[in-house]
Coordinates of C-alpha atoms in Angstrom, one line a residue:
M1 CA -137.0 170.3 194.9
N2 CA -136.9 173.4 192.7
T3 CA -133.2 174.0 191.7
T4 CA -133.9 177.1 189.7
K5 CA -132.8 180.2 191.6
K6 CA -133.4 183.8 191.0
I7 CA -130.3 186.1 191.4
Q8 CA -131.1 188.7 193.9
S9 CA -127.6 189.9 194.9
A10 CA -124.2 190.0 193.3
L11 CA -120.6 190.7 194.2
I12 CA -118.6 192.1 191.3
S13 CA -114.9 192.6 191.6
V14 CA -112.8 192.5 188.4
F15 CA -109.4 193.6 187.2
S16 CA -110.5 194.3 183.7
K17 CA -113.8 196.2 183.1
E18 CA -114.1 195.4 179.4
G19 CA -117.4 194.0 178.5
L20 CA -118.8 194.4 182.0
E21 CA -121.3 197.3 181.4
P22 CA -124.1 195.3 179.7
I23 CA -124.1 192.8 182.5
V24 CA -124.2 195.4 185.2
R25 CA -127.1 197.2 183.5
Q26 CA -129.0 194.0 183.0
L27 CA -128.6 193.0 186.7
N28 CA -129.7 196.5 187.7
S29 CA -132.8 196.2 185.5
Q30 CA -133.6 193.0 187.3
N31 CA -133.4 194.7 190.7
V32 CA -130.3 192.7 191.8
T33 CA -128.4 194.2 194.8
L34 CA -124.8 194.9 193.8
Y35 CA -121.8 194.8 196.0
S36 CA -118.3 195.8 194.8
T37 CA -114.8 196.9 195.6
G38 CA -112.4 199.6 194.6
G39 CA -112.1 200.3 190.9
T40 CA -115.1 198.1 190.0
E41 CA -117.2 200.0 192.5
D42 CA -116.2 203.3 190.9
F43 CA -117.0 201.9 187.5
I44 CA -120.5 200.9 188.5
K45 CA -121.1 204.3 190.2
N46 CA -120.0 206.1 187.1
L47 CA -122.8 204.2 185.2
G48 CA -125.2 205.8 187.6
I49 CA -126.1 202.4 189.1
P50 CA -126.5 201.9 192.9
V51 CA -123.7 199.8 194.5
I52 CA -122.8 198.9 198.0
A53 CA -119.1 199.0 199.0
I54 CA -117.8 195.8 200.5
E55 CA -116.2 197.9 203.2
D56 CA -119.7 198.9 204.4
V57 CA -120.5 195.2 204.7
T58 CA -117.4 194.1 206.5
S59 CA -116.6 197.3 208.4
Y60 CA -113.0 197.0 207.2
P61 CA -111.4 199.1 204.6
S62 CA -109.2 197.7 201.8
I63 CA -105.8 197.2 203.6
L64 CA -102.2 196.3 202.9
G65 CA -102.1 198.2 199.6
G66 CA -105.2 196.4 198.3
R67 CA -103.9 192.9 199.1
V68 CA -106.8 192.4 201.5
K69 CA -110.3 193.6 200.3
T70 CA -112.8 190.7 200.3
L71 CA -111.2 188.2 202.6
H72 CA -113.8 188.4 205.4
P73 CA -116.4 186.0 206.9
K74 CA -119.2 188.3 205.9
V75 CA -118.2 188.0 202.3
F76 CA -117.4 184.3 202.2
G77 CA -120.3 183.4 204.5
G78 CA -122.6 185.2 202.0
I79 CA -121.1 183.0 199.2
L80 CA -120.7 179.7 200.9
N81 CA -123.9 179.4 203.0
R82 CA -126.2 176.5 202.2
Q83 CA -129.6 177.9 201.7
D84 CA -131.4 174.7 202.7
N85 CA -129.3 174.2 205.9
E86 CA -131.0 175.3 209.1
G87 CA -127.7 175.9 210.9
D88 CA -126.4 178.1 208.0
I89 CA -129.6 180.1 207.9
R90 CA -129.5 180.7 211.7
Q91 CA -125.9 181.9 211.6
M92 CA -126.5 184.1 208.6
K93 CA -129.1 186.0 210.7
E94 CA -127.0 185.9 213.9
F95 CA -124.0 187.5 212.3
D96 CA -125.9 189.8 209.9
I97 CA -124.3 188.2 206.8
P98 CA -125.8 189.3 203.4
Q99 CA -126.7 186.6 200.9
I100 CA -124.6 186.7 197.8
D101 CA -126.1 184.7 194.9
L102 CA -123.7 185.7 192.1
V103 CA -120.0 186.4 192.0
I104 CA -118.3 188.0 189.0
V105 CA -114.6 188.1 189.4
D106 CA -111.5 187.8 187.2
L107 CA -107.9 187.3 188.2
Y108 CA -104.8 189.5 188.1
P109 CA -103.0 188.9 184.7
F110 CA -100.2 186.7 186.1
E111 CA -99.2 185.0 182.9
K112 CA -99.2 188.2 180.9
T113 CA -97.0 189.9 183.5
V114 CA -94.5 187.0 183.4
A115 CA -94.5 187.1 179.5
S116 CA -93.9 190.9 179.6
G117 CA -90.5 190.4 181.2
A118 CA -91.6 192.2 184.4
S119 CA -89.5 192.1 187.6
E120 CA -90.0 189.4 190.2
A121 CA -91.6 192.0 192.5
E122 CA -94.1 193.0 189.9
I123 CA -94.9 189.3 189.1
I124 CA -95.4 188.4 192.7
E125 CA -97.9 191.3 193.1
K126 CA -99.9 189.7 190.3
I127 CA -100.6 186.6 192.2
D128 CA -104.2 186.9 193.0
I129 CA -105.4 185.9 196.5
G130 CA -108.9 187.3 197.0
G131 CA -110.0 186.6 193.5
I132 CA -108.9 183.0 193.5
S133 CA -110.6 182.5 196.9
L134 CA -113.9 184.0 195.7
I135 CA -113.8 181.8 192.6
R136 CA -113.2 178.6 194.6
A137 CA -115.9 179.5 197.2
A138 CA -118.6 180.3 194.7
A139 CA -117.8 177.3 192.5
K140 CA -117.8 175.0 195.5
N141 CA -121.3 176.2 196.5
F142 CA -122.7 175.9 192.9
Q143 CA -125.8 174.4 194.4
D144 CA -126.8 177.9 195.4
T145 CA -124.2 180.4 194.0
V146 CA -123.4 181.5 190.4
I147 CA -119.8 182.1 189.5
V148 CA -118.6 184.0 186.4
S149 CA -114.8 183.7 186.5
S150 CA -113.7 185.2 183.2
M151 CA -114.7 187.9 180.8
D152 CA -114.8 185.1 178.2
Q153 CA -118.0 184.0 179.9
Y154 CA -119.7 187.4 179.8
S155 CA -121.7 186.9 176.6
M156 CA -122.9 183.5 177.6
F157 CA -123.9 184.7 181.1
L158 CA -125.6 187.8 179.7
E159 CA -127.7 185.8 177.3
L160 CA -128.6 183.4 180.1
I161 CA -129.9 186.0 182.5
I162 CA -131.8 187.8 179.7
S163 CA -133.5 184.6 178.4
Q164 CA -134.2 183.3 181.9
N165 CA -135.2 186.6 183.5
G166 CA -132.3 186.6 186.0
A167 CA -132.8 182.9 187.1
T168 CA -130.3 180.1 186.8
T169 CA -130.7 176.3 186.8
L170 CA -128.5 173.9 188.7
E171 CA -127.2 172.8 185.3
N172 CA -126.2 176.4 184.5
R173 CA -124.5 176.8 187.8
K174 CA -122.6 173.6 187.6
L175 CA -121.3 174.4 184.1
L176 CA -120.0 177.8 185.3
A177 CA -118.5 176.1 188.4
T178 CA -116.6 173.7 186.1
K179 CA -115.3 176.6 184.0
A180 CA -114.3 178.3 187.3
F181 CA -112.3 175.3 188.5
H182 CA -110.6 175.2 185.1
I183 CA -109.7 178.9 185.5
S184 CA -108.3 178.4 189.1
S185 CA -106.3 175.3 188.3
H186 CA -104.8 176.8 185.2
Y187 CA -103.8 179.9 187.2
D188 CA -102.3 177.9 190.0
G189 CA -100.4 175.8 187.4
A190 CA -98.9 178.9 185.8
I191 CA -97.7 180.2 189.2
F192 CA -96.2 176.8 190.1
N193 CA -94.3 176.6 186.8
Y194 CA -92.9 180.1 187.3
F195 CA -91.4 179.0 190.6
N196 CA -90.6 175.4 189.8
T197 CA -87.0 174.3 189.3
D198 CA -87.6 170.6 189.9
N199 CA -87.6 168.8 186.5
T200 CA -89.0 165.7 188.1
I201 CA -92.3 167.5 188.6
Y202 CA -94.5 168.2 185.5
K203 CA -97.6 170.3 185.4
E204 CA -99.2 171.6 182.2
S205 CA -102.4 173.4 181.6
I206 CA -103.4 174.6 178.1
A207 CA -106.6 176.6 178.1
N208 CA -107.3 176.9 174.4
G209 CA -108.1 173.5 173.0
Q210 CA -110.0 172.8 169.7
V211 CA -111.9 169.8 168.5
L212 CA -110.5 168.3 165.3
R213 CA -112.5 166.5 162.7
Y214 CA -111.0 163.2 163.9
G215 CA -107.6 161.8 165.0
E216 CA -105.1 159.8 162.8
N217 CA -108.1 157.8 161.6
P218 CA -111.8 158.7 161.2
H219 CA -112.8 156.4 164.1
Q220 CA -110.5 158.2 166.5
K221 CA -111.5 161.5 168.2
G222 CA -108.9 164.2 167.9
F223 CA -108.1 167.4 169.8
F224 CA -105.4 170.1 169.6
F225 CA -104.3 172.0 172.7
G226 CA -102.1 175.0 171.9
D227 CA -102.2 178.5 170.4
F228 CA -102.1 177.8 166.7
D229 CA -103.0 181.4 165.9
A230 CA -99.9 182.6 167.6
M231 CA -97.7 180.5 165.3
F232 CA -99.6 180.9 162.1
S233 CA -101.9 183.3 160.2
K234 CA -104.2 181.1 158.2
V235 CA -104.8 182.8 154.8
H236 CA -107.0 180.2 153.1
G237 CA -108.3 176.6 153.1
K238 CA -110.1 174.0 155.1
E239 CA -109.6 173.2 158.8
L240 CA -106.4 171.4 159.6
S241 CA -106.7 167.8 160.6
Y242 CA -104.7 165.8 163.2
N243 CA -102.4 164.5 160.5
N244 CA -102.0 167.9 159.0
L245 CA -100.9 169.3 162.3
L246 CA -98.3 166.5 162.8
D247 CA -96.9 167.2 159.3
V248 CA -96.9 171.0 159.9
D249 CA -95.0 170.4 163.1
A250 CA -92.4 168.3 161.3
A251 CA -92.1 170.9 158.5
V252 CA -91.6 173.7 161.0
N253 CA -88.9 171.8 162.9
L254 CA -87.1 170.9 159.6
I255 CA -87.2 174.4 158.0
N256 CA -85.9 175.9 161.3
E257 CA -82.6 174.1 160.6
F258 CA -82.3 176.2 157.5
K259 CA -83.5 179.6 158.8
N260 CA -80.1 181.2 158.4
D261 CA -79.4 179.6 155.0
G262 CA -80.2 180.7 151.5
P263 CA -83.6 180.2 149.9
T264 CA -84.6 176.7 151.0
F265 CA -87.8 174.7 150.1
A266 CA -88.9 171.4 151.7
I267 CA -91.7 169.0 150.9
L268 CA -92.8 166.5 153.6
K269 CA -94.9 163.5 153.6
H270 CA -95.8 161.5 156.8
N271 CA -93.5 163.7 158.9
N272 CA -90.4 163.0 156.7
A273 CA -88.8 165.1 154.0
C274 CA -89.3 163.7 150.5
G275 CA -87.8 166.8 148.8
L276 CA -85.5 169.6 150.0
A277 CA -83.1 172.0 148.3
T278 CA -81.2 175.2 148.8
R279 CA -80.7 177.5 145.8
D280 CA -80.2 181.1 144.8
T281 CA -84.0 181.7 144.4
I282 CA -87.0 180.1 146.1
S283 CA -88.5 179.2 142.8
E284 CA -85.4 177.2 141.8
A285 CA -85.3 175.6 145.3
Y286 CA -88.9 174.5 144.9
N287 CA -88.5 172.9 141.5
V288 CA -85.4 171.0 142.6
A289 CA -87.1 169.9 145.8
L290 CA -90.0 168.6 143.8
A291 CA -87.7 166.7 141.5
C292 CA -86.3 164.8 144.4
D293 CA -89.5 162.7 144.7
P294 CA -92.5 164.0 142.7
T295 CA -94.4 160.9 143.5
S296 CA -94.3 161.4 147.3
A297 CA -94.9 165.1 146.9
F298 CA -98.5 164.5 145.9
G299 CA -100.7 165.5 148.9
G300 CA -97.7 166.7 150.9
V301 CA -96.9 169.6 153.1
L302 CA -94.7 172.4 151.5
I303 CA -92.6 174.9 153.5
S304 CA -90.3 177.7 152.5
N305 CA -87.8 179.6 154.7
T306 CA -88.4 182.8 152.7
K307 CA -91.2 184.7 150.9
I308 CA -93.0 182.8 148.2
D309 CA -93.2 184.8 145.0
V310 CA -95.5 184.6 141.9
E311 CA -93.1 182.3 140.0
T312 CA -93.0 179.8 142.8
A313 CA -96.7 180.0 143.5
T314 CA -97.4 179.3 139.8
E315 CA -95.3 176.1 140.0
I316 CA -96.8 175.0 143.3
N317 CA -100.3 175.5 141.9
K318 CA -99.6 172.6 139.4
L319 CA -99.3 170.2 142.4
F320 CA -102.0 168.8 144.6
C321 CA -100.7 169.6 148.1
E322 CA -102.4 169.8 151.5
V323 CA -100.6 172.7 153.1
V324 CA -98.2 175.5 152.0
I325 CA -96.2 177.4 154.7
A326 CA -94.0 180.4 154.3
P327 CA -93.0 183.5 156.4
A328 CA -94.7 185.7 153.7
Y329 CA -96.2 185.7 150.2
D330 CA -96.4 188.1 147.4
E331 CA -100.0 189.3 147.1
E332 CA -100.4 187.8 143.6
A333 CA -98.8 184.6 144.8
T334 CA -101.5 184.2 147.5
T335 CA -104.2 184.8 144.9
I336 CA -102.7 182.0 142.7
L337 CA -102.5 179.5 145.6
Q338 CA -106.1 180.2 146.6
E339 CA -107.3 178.8 143.3
K340 CA -107.5 175.4 145.0
K341 CA -110.4 175.7 147.5
N342 CA -109.2 173.3 150.1
R343 CA -105.5 174.1 150.0
I344 CA -104.4 175.4 153.4
I345 CA -102.1 178.5 153.2
L346 CA -100.3 179.5 156.3
I347 CA -98.0 182.4 157.2
Q348 CA -95.5 181.3 159.8
N349 CA -94.9 183.7 162.6
Q350 CA -91.7 183.9 164.6
V351 CA -92.7 182.1 167.8
D352 CA -90.5 180.3 170.3
L353 CA -91.3 176.6 170.4
P354 CA -91.6 174.8 173.7
Q355 CA -88.3 173.5 175.1
K356 CA -89.9 170.4 176.5
Q357 CA -91.3 167.7 174.3
V358 CA -94.1 165.6 175.7
R359 CA -95.6 162.3 174.5
T360 CA -97.8 159.7 176.2
C361 CA -96.1 156.5 177.2
L362 CA -97.7 153.4 178.9
N363 CA -99.8 154.9 181.7
G364 CA -97.9 158.1 181.9
V365 CA -95.9 160.6 179.8
L366 CA -92.3 160.9 178.6
I367 CA -90.7 164.3 178.7
Q368 CA -87.4 165.4 177.1
E369 CA -85.6 168.6 176.2
R370 CA -85.9 169.7 172.6
N371 CA -83.0 168.7 170.4
N372 CA -81.5 172.1 169.9
I373 CA -78.2 171.0 168.5
T374 CA -77.7 171.6 164.8
D375 CA -74.4 170.2 163.5
N376 CA -72.1 172.9 162.2
K377 CA -68.6 173.2 160.6
N378 CA -66.9 173.7 164.0
D379 CA -68.4 170.4 165.3
L380 CA -66.8 168.3 162.6
K381 CA -63.8 166.1 163.3
T382 CA -62.2 164.6 160.3
V383 CA -61.2 161.0 161.3
T384 CA -59.9 159.8 157.9
L385 CA -56.8 160.5 155.8
T386 CA -59.0 161.9 153.1
H387 CA -60.5 165.3 154.1
P388 CA -63.9 166.4 152.7
T389 CA -63.9 169.3 150.2
E390 CA -65.6 172.5 151.0
Q391 CA -68.6 171.5 148.8
E392 CA -68.7 168.1 150.6
I393 CA -68.7 169.8 154.0
K394 CA -71.7 171.9 152.9
D395 CA -73.5 168.8 151.7
L396 CA -72.6 166.8 154.8
L397 CA -74.1 169.5 157.1
F398 CA -77.1 169.8 154.8
A399 CA -77.7 166.0 155.0
S400 CA -77.2 166.1 158.8
K401 CA -80.0 168.7 159.2
V402 CA -82.4 166.4 157.2
C403 CA -81.2 163.3 159.1
K404 CA -81.9 164.9 162.5
N405 CA -85.5 165.5 161.5
T406 CA -86.1 162.1 159.9
K407 CA -87.5 158.9 161.5
S408 CA -84.8 156.6 162.8
N409 CA -83.0 154.5 161.6
T410 CA -82.2 156.9 158.8
I411 CA -79.6 157.4 156.1
V412 CA -79.7 160.6 154.0
F413 CA -77.9 161.3 150.7
A414 CA -77.2 164.9 149.6
K415 CA -75.4 166.6 146.7
N416 CA -75.0 170.2 145.8
G417 CA -77.5 171.5 148.4
T418 CA -80.1 168.9 147.3
L419 CA -81.7 166.0 149.1
I420 CA -81.1 163.1 146.8
S421 CA -82.9 160.4 148.8
S422 CA -83.3 158.9 152.3
G423 CA -84.0 155.6 154.0
T424 CA -86.4 156.3 156.8
G425 CA -87.8 154.4 159.9
Q426 CA -86.0 151.1 159.2
T427 CA -85.1 148.5 161.8
S428 CA -81.6 148.2 160.4
R429 CA -79.2 150.9 159.3
V430 CA -78.2 148.7 156.4
D431 CA -81.9 148.5 155.3
A432 CA -82.1 152.3 155.6
L433 CA -79.0 152.6 153.4
L434 CA -80.3 150.1 150.8
Q435 CA -83.7 151.9 150.7
A436 CA -82.0 155.2 150.1
I437 CA -79.8 153.8 147.3
E438 CA -82.8 152.1 145.6
K439 CA -84.9 155.3 145.8
A440 CA -82.1 157.4 144.3
N441 CA -81.7 154.9 141.5
N442 CA -85.4 154.9 140.8
F443 CA -85.5 158.6 140.3
G444 CA -82.3 158.6 138.2
F445 CA -80.0 160.3 140.6
D446 CA -76.2 159.8 140.2
L447 CA -74.8 159.1 143.7
K448 CA -71.2 159.6 142.5
G449 CA -69.7 162.4 144.6
A450 CA -72.7 162.5 147.0
S451 CA -72.5 162.8 150.7
M452 CA -74.1 160.6 153.3
A453 CA -75.4 161.3 156.8
S454 CA -76.4 158.8 159.5
D455 CA -78.3 159.6 162.6
A456 CA -76.2 157.2 164.7
F457 CA -72.8 155.5 164.5
F458 CA -71.9 152.5 162.3
P459 CA -71.2 149.4 164.5
F460 CA -69.7 147.7 161.5
P461 CA -68.0 148.8 158.2
D462 CA -70.8 147.3 156.0
C463 CA -72.6 150.6 155.6
V464 CA -69.6 152.6 154.4
E465 CA -68.6 149.7 152.1
I466 CA -72.1 149.7 150.5
A467 CA -72.2 153.5 150.3
K468 CA -68.8 153.7 148.7
K469 CA -69.8 151.2 146.0
A470 CA -72.9 153.3 145.3
G471 CA -70.7 156.4 144.7
I472 CA -70.6 158.1 148.1
T473 CA -67.4 160.1 148.7
A474 CA -68.0 161.7 152.1
V475 CA -69.8 160.6 155.3
I476 CA -71.0 162.4 158.5
Q477 CA -71.9 160.4 161.6
P478 CA -71.7 160.9 165.4
G479 CA -69.1 158.3 166.0
G480 CA -68.8 156.5 169.3
S481 CA -68.9 152.9 168.4
I482 CA -66.2 150.6 170.0
K483 CA -65.7 149.5 166.4
D484 CA -65.3 152.9 164.8
D485 CA -61.9 151.9 163.6
L486 CA -63.4 149.3 161.2
S487 CA -65.4 152.0 159.3
I488 CA -62.5 154.5 159.5
N489 CA -60.0 151.9 158.1
Y490 CA -62.3 151.0 155.2
C491 CA -62.7 154.7 154.4
N492 CA -58.9 155.2 154.5
D493 CA -58.4 152.2 152.2
N494 CA -61.0 153.6 149.7
K495 CA -60.4 157.3 149.8
V496 CA -63.7 158.2 151.5
A497 CA -63.8 161.2 153.8
M498 CA -65.5 160.7 157.1
V499 CA -66.3 163.2 159.8
F500 CA -67.6 162.7 163.4
T501 CA -69.9 165.2 165.1
G502 CA -70.1 163.6 168.6
T503 CA -73.9 164.1 168.6
R504 CA -76.4 161.4 167.9
H505 CA -79.7 162.4 166.4
F506 CA -82.2 159.6 167.0
K507 CA -85.8 160.5 166.2
H508 CA -88.2 157.8 167.4

């Protein structure tokens, strides 16, 4: 059976006319009979091309303010009839239903209308009924009917009808039907999520996915679904990998904690901060952050909360790093950073991050609200006789921000607006503490007078005892253990300041 079919008739009804003219002219040149509605009909007429109004086919005008134009048996019969079915052929003749081989339609811009902050009444009017029905009908009948469901498909379709002289294969039609069902399901998902208030129901559809070179390892396939270009302007460098994207995500989450602070620079490796500092200038902040752990900084992701200047770029250029992120760059700074061919340079745009975090788990997904709590001075409850100094409070809050964005179990040491060291991803809080102490000692940092943050409470006083002996003088933790008094009593006996926040910051 020959599954290649020549397009002889087409229904065109679109919201946006952009890019439509070349297709209309090509169809006309191939003697395709055109049917249309409203504004699209006027558009075709203005091109000087013959077009038949759908009202002339159905004998019904567009009614209810345009809500009903194409919803008619003569339209849907023309789309849904099976051309090899004797009963369908007989009824097409009996009811004088015109054959429709091609449907070109797009949908009212529902998502854009929601994003614009329009009123509910305006949003409701942008729920497409006729268009979505035409898409489903034509896609269902892909054996005989061609569906073009988005202006994104125009160039592909135009090339197809030119190269194949107005004919389509079954493979062509099935591919376009697949794209159509993607369009319709995404559209319905957006409408549902606008109305949905039940957090036990989760639907997500992301239209703009991209293939990555590979996943975490070269033998794994990797994909990213999201609007990367909305978040970043890529200035230079190679394509980002799966692991790059994870590190960039961690970097953005971390630097967001310091968006209202002075010049702050962070260096991350494997999703955790290995260097971070706040200073009077971004150049000084970078140099101090690098000194925190210059070994781990090699091949890391760098991020600034303010513009990167020439002085800073010159210093960064001495380091091999994968990605540099900032809200802006001096022109000459960009030129300097571009000297390394593969270095990825990103400008971070101000974009709201999703408020739901999703990850696969077993045979399903886990969803949680984003951790939007950043500990601040008003949250602190001093539970010891010794009160932290103003500098210690600053360092405690600094350490807490890092702690929140570090793999649990974690302990973070900070001093004078600088990350001294951290113990990350350990199975024991004591192990995390010992790791942080060893790392600080290895890089020659003096922990005397430093502050310590923990992502969860201390069930025993062993951590504060070890920390005190290492030189720690102030501690921030959520509190909440039934044995909190043991840690508090040790601190009281040894003149260590301890504050509770009441908020745990696990990060698994």
